[in-house]
Short mmCIF file of C-alpha atoms and ligand atoms in Angstrom, two decimals:
data_model
loop_
_atom_site.label_atom_id
_atom_site.label_comp_id
_atom_site.label_asym_id
_atom_site.label_seq_id
_atom_site.Cartn_x
_atom_site.Cartn_y
_atom_site.Cartn_z
CA UNK C 129 12.07 1.86 -16.09
CA UNK C 130 15.17 -0.10 -17.02
CA UNK C 131 15.20 -1.69 -20.46
CA UNK C 132 14.72 -5.21 -19.22
CA UNK C 133 12.75 -5.85 -16.05
CA UNK C 134 9.97 -8.01 -14.69
CA UNK C 135 6.65 -6.16 -14.57
CA UNK C 136 4.77 -6.09 -11.23
CA UNK C 137 2.31 -8.68 -12.60
CA UNK C 138 5.29 -10.83 -13.61
CA UNK C 139 6.54 -10.66 -10.02
CA UNK C 140 3.07 -11.70 -8.79
CA UNK C 141 3.20 -14.72 -11.13
CA UNK C 142 6.64 -15.53 -9.77
CA UNK C 143 5.55 -15.25 -6.14
CA UNK C 144 2.69 -17.69 -6.85
CA UNK C 145 5.14 -20.05 -8.53
CA UNK C 146 7.50 -19.91 -5.55
CA UNK C 147 4.64 -20.54 -3.10
CA UNK C 148 2.83 -23.33 -4.98
CA UNK C 149 4.34 -26.18 -2.95
CA UNK C 150 3.42 -28.48 -0.09
CA UNK C 151 5.70 -26.94 2.53
CA UNK C 152 5.74 -23.27 3.45
CA UNK C 153 8.59 -21.18 2.08
CA UNK C 154 11.38 -21.06 4.62
CA UNK C 155 14.69 -19.34 4.09
CA UNK C 156 15.54 -16.13 2.31
CA UNK C 157 14.77 -15.27 -1.29
CA UNK C 158 17.78 -14.01 -3.25
CA UNK C 159 17.60 -11.63 -6.18
CA UNK C 160 20.92 -11.73 -8.00
CA UNK C 161 21.15 -8.80 -10.42
CA UNK C 162 18.35 -6.81 -8.79
CA UNK C 163 18.76 -3.57 -10.76
CA UNK C 164 16.99 -0.85 -8.78
CA UNK C 165 15.52 -3.40 -6.38
CA UNK C 166 11.87 -3.18 -7.47
CA UNK C 167 11.40 -6.94 -7.82
CA UNK C 168 13.19 -7.68 -4.55
CA UNK C 169 11.08 -5.12 -2.66
CA UNK C 170 7.83 -6.36 -4.16
CA UNK C 171 8.69 -9.92 -3.11
CA UNK C 172 9.65 -8.69 0.37
CA UNK C 173 6.37 -6.83 0.83
CA UNK C 174 4.22 -9.61 -0.63
CA UNK C 175 5.78 -12.61 1.06
CA UNK C 176 7.15 -11.16 4.31
CA UNK C 177 10.29 -13.25 4.11
CA UNK C 178 13.96 -12.26 4.32
CA UNK C 179 15.26 -11.01 0.98
CA UNK C 180 18.83 -10.41 -0.19
CA UNK C 181 19.37 -8.43 -3.39
CA UNK C 182 22.74 -8.00 -5.10
CA UNK C 183 23.52 -5.51 -7.86
CA UNK C 184 26.78 -4.99 -9.68
CA UNK C 185 26.22 -1.42 -10.95
CA UNK C 186 26.82 1.14 -8.15
CA UNK C 187 24.41 3.66 -9.71
CA UNK C 188 21.56 1.13 -9.71
CA UNK C 189 22.46 -0.12 -6.24
CA UNK C 190 22.27 3.51 -5.03
CA UNK C 191 18.70 3.79 -6.37
CA UNK C 192 17.77 0.52 -4.66
CA UNK C 193 19.23 1.68 -1.34
CA UNK C 194 17.40 5.02 -1.70
CA UNK C 195 14.14 3.09 -2.14
CA UNK C 196 14.72 1.34 1.21
CA UNK C 197 15.23 4.74 2.86
CA UNK C 198 12.07 6.09 1.27
CA UNK C 199 10.04 3.14 2.49
CA UNK C 200 11.40 3.59 6.01
CA UNK C 201 10.06 7.16 5.98
CA UNK C 202 6.52 5.99 5.26
CA UNK C 203 5.92 4.06 8.49
CA UNK C 204 7.46 3.28 11.85
CA UNK C 205 7.00 -0.34 10.91
CA UNK C 206 10.19 -0.05 8.86
CA UNK C 207 13.67 0.81 10.01
CA UNK C 208 16.64 1.24 7.69
CA UNK C 209 20.33 0.88 8.33
CA UNK C 210 23.26 1.59 5.99
CA UNK C 211 26.43 -0.44 6.22
CA UNK C 212 28.98 1.74 4.48
CA UNK C 213 28.49 2.58 0.80
CA UNK C 214 27.88 -0.98 -0.20
CA UNK C 215 25.01 -2.40 1.84
CA UNK C 216 21.66 -1.25 3.24
CA UNK C 217 19.11 -3.19 5.22
CA UNK C 218 15.41 -2.59 5.85
CA UNK C 219 13.85 -4.21 8.90
CA UNK C 220 10.10 -4.86 8.94
CA UNK C 221 9.50 -4.70 12.69
CA UNK C 222 5.96 -5.98 12.44
CA UNK C 223 6.94 -9.25 10.76
CA UNK C 224 10.55 -9.40 11.88
CA UNK C 225 11.96 -9.88 8.39
CA UNK C 226 14.78 -8.06 6.59
CA UNK C 227 15.42 -6.88 3.07
CA UNK C 228 19.12 -6.38 2.48
CA UNK C 229 20.64 -4.83 -0.63
CA UNK C 230 24.33 -5.09 -1.45
CA UNK C 231 26.42 -3.62 -4.21
CA UNK C 232 28.22 -6.78 -5.31
CA UNK C 233 28.56 -9.32 -8.07
CA UNK C 234 26.19 -12.24 -7.95
CA UNK C 235 29.31 -14.40 -8.01
CA UNK C 236 30.06 -13.03 -4.53
CA UNK C 237 26.78 -14.23 -3.05
CA UNK C 238 27.67 -15.50 0.44
CA UNK C 239 27.76 -19.28 0.52
CA UNK C 240 25.56 -19.49 3.63
CA UNK C 241 22.84 -17.43 1.91
CA UNK C 242 22.96 -19.78 -1.08
CA UNK C 243 22.61 -22.75 1.26
CA UNK C 244 19.64 -21.25 3.13
CA UNK C 245 17.77 -19.80 0.14
CA UNK C 246 14.25 -20.97 -0.56
CA UNK C 247 14.26 -19.29 -3.99
CA UNK C 248 16.64 -17.43 -6.29
CA UNK C 249 15.75 -14.88 -8.97
CA UNK C 250 18.30 -14.22 -11.72
CA UNK C 251 16.61 -11.97 -14.28
CA UNK C 252 19.91 -10.97 -15.76
CA UNK C 253 21.62 -11.41 -19.10
CA UNK C 254 25.04 -12.93 -18.38
CA UNK C 255 28.06 -13.88 -20.48
CA UNK C 256 28.29 -17.67 -20.92
CA UNK C 257 31.29 -18.04 -18.62
CA UNK C 258 29.47 -16.13 -15.87
CA UNK C 259 26.40 -18.34 -16.46
CA UNK C 260 28.63 -21.36 -15.82
CA UNK C 261 30.05 -19.83 -12.67
CA UNK C 262 26.58 -18.85 -11.47
CA UNK C 263 25.31 -22.37 -12.15
CA UNK C 264 28.23 -23.74 -10.14
CA UNK C 265 27.33 -21.54 -7.17
CA UNK C 266 23.67 -22.55 -7.40
CA UNK C 267 24.73 -26.13 -6.74
CA UNK C 268 25.11 -25.25 -3.06
CA UNK C 269 21.39 -24.42 -2.79
CA UNK C 270 19.41 -26.96 -0.83
CA UNK C 271 16.94 -29.45 -2.21
CA UNK C 272 13.62 -27.82 -3.08
CA UNK C 273 15.04 -24.33 -3.63
CA UNK C 274 13.39 -22.81 -6.71
CA UNK C 275 15.37 -20.83 -9.26
CA UNK C 276 14.10 -18.57 -12.01
CA UNK C 277 16.64 -17.44 -14.56
CA UNK C 278 16.79 -15.42 -17.76
CA UNK C 279 19.14 -17.96 -19.34
CA UNK C 280 18.96 -21.74 -19.20
CA UNK C 281 21.51 -22.69 -16.53
CA UNK C 282 21.04 -26.46 -16.29
CA UNK C 283 23.67 -28.83 -17.62
CA UNK C 284 26.40 -26.18 -17.62
CA UNK C 285 28.39 -27.84 -14.84
CA UNK C 286 29.03 -31.42 -13.84
CA UNK C 287 26.62 -33.03 -11.39
CA UNK C 288 24.05 -30.31 -11.96
CA UNK C 289 21.08 -30.55 -9.58
CA UNK C 290 18.88 -28.02 -11.42
CA UNK C 291 15.72 -29.95 -12.30
CA UNK C 292 12.44 -28.90 -13.94
CA UNK C 293 9.69 -27.91 -11.50
CA UNK C 294 6.95 -30.55 -11.42
CA UNK C 295 3.91 -28.64 -12.71
CA UNK C 296 1.33 -31.42 -12.48
CA UNK C 297 -2.04 -30.27 -11.20
CA UNK C 298 -1.45 -26.52 -11.49
CA UNK C 299 -0.93 -23.96 -14.19
CA UNK C 300 1.09 -21.72 -11.87
CA UNK C 301 4.30 -23.67 -12.16
CA UNK C 302 5.14 -23.21 -15.80
CA UNK C 303 5.32 -25.99 -18.35
CA UNK C 304 6.86 -28.70 -16.16
CA UNK C 305 9.78 -28.83 -18.59
CA UNK C 306 11.95 -26.15 -17.03
CA UNK C 307 10.15 -23.08 -18.39
CA UNK C 308 7.80 -20.42 -17.05
CA UNK C 309 6.21 -17.37 -18.70
CA UNK C 310 6.41 -14.13 -16.73
CA UNK C 311 5.29 -10.64 -17.77
CA UNK C 312 8.39 -8.61 -18.62
CA UNK C 313 8.86 -5.04 -19.81
CA UNK C 314 9.94 -6.16 -23.28
CA UNK C 315 7.23 -8.84 -23.51
CA UNK C 316 4.20 -8.01 -21.32
CA UNK C 317 2.34 -11.10 -22.61
CA UNK C 318 5.00 -13.24 -20.97
CA UNK C 319 8.64 -14.01 -21.64
CA UNK C 320 9.95 -17.58 -21.34
CA UNK C 321 12.32 -17.89 -18.35
CA UNK C 322 14.07 -20.99 -17.08
CA UNK C 323 12.39 -22.35 -13.94
CA UNK C 324 14.03 -24.97 -11.76
CA UNK C 325 13.85 -26.75 -8.47
CA UNK C 326 17.03 -28.10 -6.90
CA UNK C 327 16.91 -31.90 -6.82
CA UNK C 328 18.53 -33.86 -3.98
CA UNK C 329 21.20 -35.28 -6.28
CA UNK C 330 22.36 -34.89 -9.88
CA UNK C 331 20.96 -38.37 -10.58
CA UNK C 332 17.52 -37.28 -9.30
CA UNK C 333 17.71 -34.20 -11.52
CA UNK C 334 18.57 -36.35 -14.55
CA UNK C 335 15.55 -38.59 -13.87
CA UNK C 336 13.31 -35.52 -13.51
CA UNK C 337 14.46 -34.22 -16.92
CA UNK C 338 13.72 -37.58 -18.56
CA UNK C 339 10.26 -37.70 -16.95
CA UNK C 340 9.55 -34.09 -17.96
CA UNK C 341 10.44 -34.85 -21.57
CA UNK C 342 7.94 -37.73 -21.57
CA UNK C 343 4.99 -35.93 -20.04
CA UNK C 344 4.15 -32.81 -22.00
CA UNK C 345 5.43 -31.31 -25.15
CA UNK C 346 2.53 -29.22 -26.42
CA UNK C 347 2.65 -25.78 -24.83
CA UNK C 348 6.34 -26.13 -23.94
CA UNK C 349 7.81 -22.72 -23.12
CA UNK C 350 10.77 -21.52 -25.16
CA UNK C 351 13.56 -20.13 -22.98
CA UNK C 352 14.02 -17.08 -25.12
CA UNK C 353 17.31 -15.25 -24.88
CA UNK C 354 16.73 -13.00 -27.84
CA UNK C 355 14.05 -10.68 -26.44
CA UNK C 356 15.81 -8.87 -23.63
CA UNK C 357 17.30 -5.66 -24.94
CA UNK C 358 21.03 -5.87 -24.63
CA UNK C 359 23.39 -3.02 -25.31
CA UNK C 360 25.93 -5.56 -26.40
CA UNK C 361 23.82 -6.81 -29.26
CA UNK C 362 22.38 -3.49 -30.35
CA UNK C 363 25.62 -1.54 -30.39
CA UNK C 364 28.38 -3.85 -31.50
CA UNK C 365 31.19 -1.75 -32.99
CA UNK C 366 33.08 -3.29 -35.87
CA UNK C 367 36.13 -4.08 -33.77
CA UNK C 368 37.96 -5.66 -36.69
CA UNK C 369 39.50 -2.33 -37.71
CA UNK C 370 41.09 -1.76 -34.32
CA UNK C 371 44.65 -2.92 -33.62
CA UNK C 372 45.39 -6.02 -31.55
CA UNK C 373 45.57 -4.61 -28.00
CA UNK C 374 47.46 -7.45 -26.37
CA UNK C 375 50.80 -5.60 -26.08
CA UNK C 376 49.37 -2.23 -25.07
CA UNK C 377 48.90 -0.88 -21.57
CA UNK C 378 45.68 0.61 -20.31
CA UNK C 379 45.11 2.42 -17.03
CA UNK C 380 41.80 0.95 -15.89
CA UNK C 381 40.95 -1.88 -13.56
CA UNK C 382 37.77 -3.56 -12.31
CA UNK C 383 35.39 -1.03 -10.76
CA UNK C 384 36.72 2.04 -12.63
CA UNK C 385 34.28 4.41 -14.32
CA UNK C 386 34.88 4.72 -18.04
CA UNK C 387 33.28 5.90 -21.26
CA UNK C 388 32.70 3.37 -24.02
CA UNK C 389 32.58 4.66 -27.59
CA UNK C 390 30.33 3.41 -30.32
CA UNK C 391 30.04 4.41 -33.93
CA UNK C 392 28.01 3.06 -36.82
CA UNK C 393 31.07 3.54 -39.00
CA UNK C 394 34.27 1.50 -38.64
CA UNK C 395 36.63 4.31 -37.58
CA UNK C 396 40.11 3.01 -36.75
CA UNK C 397 40.28 5.72 -34.07
CA UNK C 398 37.16 6.90 -32.24
CA UNK C 399 38.77 10.12 -31.04
CA UNK C 400 37.93 11.54 -27.62
CA UNK C 401 34.61 12.22 -25.87
CA UNK C 402 35.06 16.01 -26.05
CA UNK C 403 35.91 16.08 -29.77
CA UNK C 404 32.49 17.56 -30.43
CA UNK C 405 31.49 14.72 -32.67
CA UNK C 406 29.11 13.05 -30.22
CA UNK C 407 25.59 12.46 -31.48
CA UNK C 408 26.38 13.29 -35.10
CA UNK C 409 25.23 10.95 -37.83
CA UNK C 410 28.77 9.77 -38.42
CA UNK C 411 29.86 10.68 -34.89
CA UNK C 412 30.74 8.64 -31.89
CA UNK C 413 28.46 8.09 -28.91
CA UNK C 414 30.21 7.83 -25.54
CA UNK C 415 28.36 5.83 -22.92
CA UNK C 416 29.18 5.88 -19.19
CA UNK C 417 29.99 2.44 -17.87
CA UNK C 418 32.28 0.76 -15.42
CA UNK C 419 34.84 -1.96 -15.79
CA UNK C 420 33.66 -5.39 -14.65
CA UNK C 421 36.84 -7.28 -15.52
CA UNK C 422 39.90 -7.06 -17.75
CA UNK C 423 41.12 -10.11 -19.70
CA UNK C 424 44.81 -10.99 -20.13
CA UNK C 425 44.59 -9.81 -23.75
CA UNK C 426 43.26 -6.42 -22.52
CA UNK C 427 39.68 -6.90 -23.72
CA UNK C 428 37.23 -5.66 -21.11
CA UNK C 429 33.81 -6.69 -19.80
CA UNK C 430 31.84 -3.51 -19.09
CA UNK C 431 28.52 -2.73 -17.42
CA UNK C 432 26.62 0.31 -18.75
CA UNK C 433 25.41 2.74 -16.11
CA UNK C 434 22.08 3.65 -17.65
CA UNK C 435 20.51 0.25 -18.14
CA UNK C 436 22.91 -2.09 -16.37
CA UNK C 437 23.49 -4.27 -19.41
CA UNK C 438 26.83 -5.99 -19.64
CA UNK C 439 28.90 -6.00 -22.82
CA UNK C 440 31.52 -8.68 -23.10
CA UNK C 441 35.02 -8.32 -24.47
CA UNK C 442 34.93 -4.67 -25.44
CA UNK C 443 38.03 -3.70 -27.40
CA UNK C 444 40.05 -1.37 -25.10
CA UNK C 445 40.51 1.17 -27.90
CA UNK C 446 36.79 1.93 -27.53
CA UNK C 447 37.35 2.93 -23.91
CA UNK C 448 38.31 6.33 -22.47
CA UNK C 449 38.81 7.57 -18.94
CA UNK C 450 36.47 10.52 -18.23
CA UNK C 451 38.40 13.80 -17.99
CA UNK C 452 41.69 12.19 -18.95
CA UNK C 453 42.72 12.77 -22.59
CA UNK C 454 44.73 10.06 -24.28
CA UNK C 455 48.37 10.39 -25.17
CA UNK C 456 48.11 9.00 -28.68
CA UNK C 457 51.22 7.08 -29.66
CA UNK C 458 52.36 6.38 -33.19
CA UNK C 459 53.61 2.84 -32.63
CA UNK C 460 51.54 -0.32 -32.66
CA UNK C 461 49.65 0.76 -29.54
CA UNK C 462 48.40 3.87 -31.30
CA UNK C 463 45.20 4.16 -29.30
CA UNK C 464 46.49 3.15 -25.91
CA UNK C 465 45.70 5.55 -23.08
CA UNK C 466 48.77 6.09 -20.97
C1 SAM X 210 17.87 -6.83 -16.66
S1 SAM X 210 18.27 -6.05 -15.14
C2 SAM X 210 17.04 -6.77 -14.12
C3 SAM X 210 16.74 -6.03 -12.90
C4 SAM X 210 15.64 -6.64 -12.05
N1 SAM X 210 15.86 -8.05 -11.86
C5 SAM X 210 14.29 -6.38 -12.66
O1 SAM X 210 13.68 -7.30 -13.21
O2 SAM X 210 13.84 -5.22 -12.58
C6 SAM X 210 19.72 -7.00 -14.69
C7 SAM X 210 20.59 -6.36 -13.66
O3 SAM X 210 21.63 -7.27 -13.34
C8 SAM X 210 22.82 -6.53 -13.08
N2 SAM X 210 23.97 -7.42 -13.24
C9 SAM X 210 24.58 -7.82 -14.39
N3 SAM X 210 25.59 -8.66 -14.13
C10 SAM X 210 25.63 -8.81 -12.78
C11 SAM X 210 26.47 -9.54 -11.89
N4 SAM X 210 27.47 -10.30 -12.33
N5 SAM X 210 26.24 -9.44 -10.56
C12 SAM X 210 25.23 -8.66 -10.08
N6 SAM X 210 24.41 -7.93 -10.88
C13 SAM X 210 24.60 -8.01 -12.21
C14 SAM X 210 22.77 -5.40 -14.08
O4 SAM X 210 23.56 -4.31 -13.66
C15 SAM X 210 21.26 -5.08 -14.12
O5 SAM X 210 20.95 -4.05 -13.22
#
């Protein structure tokens, strides 16, 4: 199990919330940040609709693709096809629907899939800037598309059409104020997620928010961003002791595999992964990750391989290239890896 995932009963609650509407669901369901694909596959098998799942971490995408292959072995009903290293598709011949998994950033979701989607799942902890960019992309979803998200995404961009789902007459649709409780691994009783429906226009969405505020306030669901375990919050190294990296040069780029060091103590130099200090009380733990992006000032967004959590703005002096010892320099860029 990954550290933060929807439980199967949480996915059932979500499926009911997607389906509680006058019209039938039409159009694919997108899971952006699908991890090992469990949620996407459960939705695919329950609803028999097209599903597209995207995952940034190659190791987790590989597990998701392997699950499609395994399912295809269980019955002739399913047929699987790989498209290079980065996409796999499962066809359900009986119902003529497809479940496609891609190794990609949610920010690269194809525009036409966004436009066609009947629902979008984003159970993923994102840096604020990525939340903004994700919210911007969601604006191309059509009216009526439902969106469930770990973070509150409404109001982050101009002319936002994310509106609260009208929950009148049913308890399946959350609190009617933009929140829904779903069973999650870190909170089986139900974690508060944001739950939206795309309005026709930003003005319609604004009216819906005003109406929602008026109707119910007891039992309002808190969109809780503190519960999901995040490597970034648990293991924040005291970066203050490290030198300003802006003038240094580092050899990594987006997509590269790296090791990220962490220590409880504020060492000005974390040493190297094979120093023999790993795991010690005062030692340094080196965690496999890959580079998501590098800022102009050399800070790095990383994604950890084991649980897929993203840590923002990691100081580059905490990063090493596996199997490549540093050439430690004595000038200002003392820790730079060249
Ligand atoms: C908390 S896990 C949730 C997995 C799945 N939704 C579940 O409930 O089991 C979030 C996943 O989102 C992925 N992720 C983080 N940022 C992403 C991005 N920008 N694009 C695609 N996936 C991303 C992480 O690698 C991680 O596997």
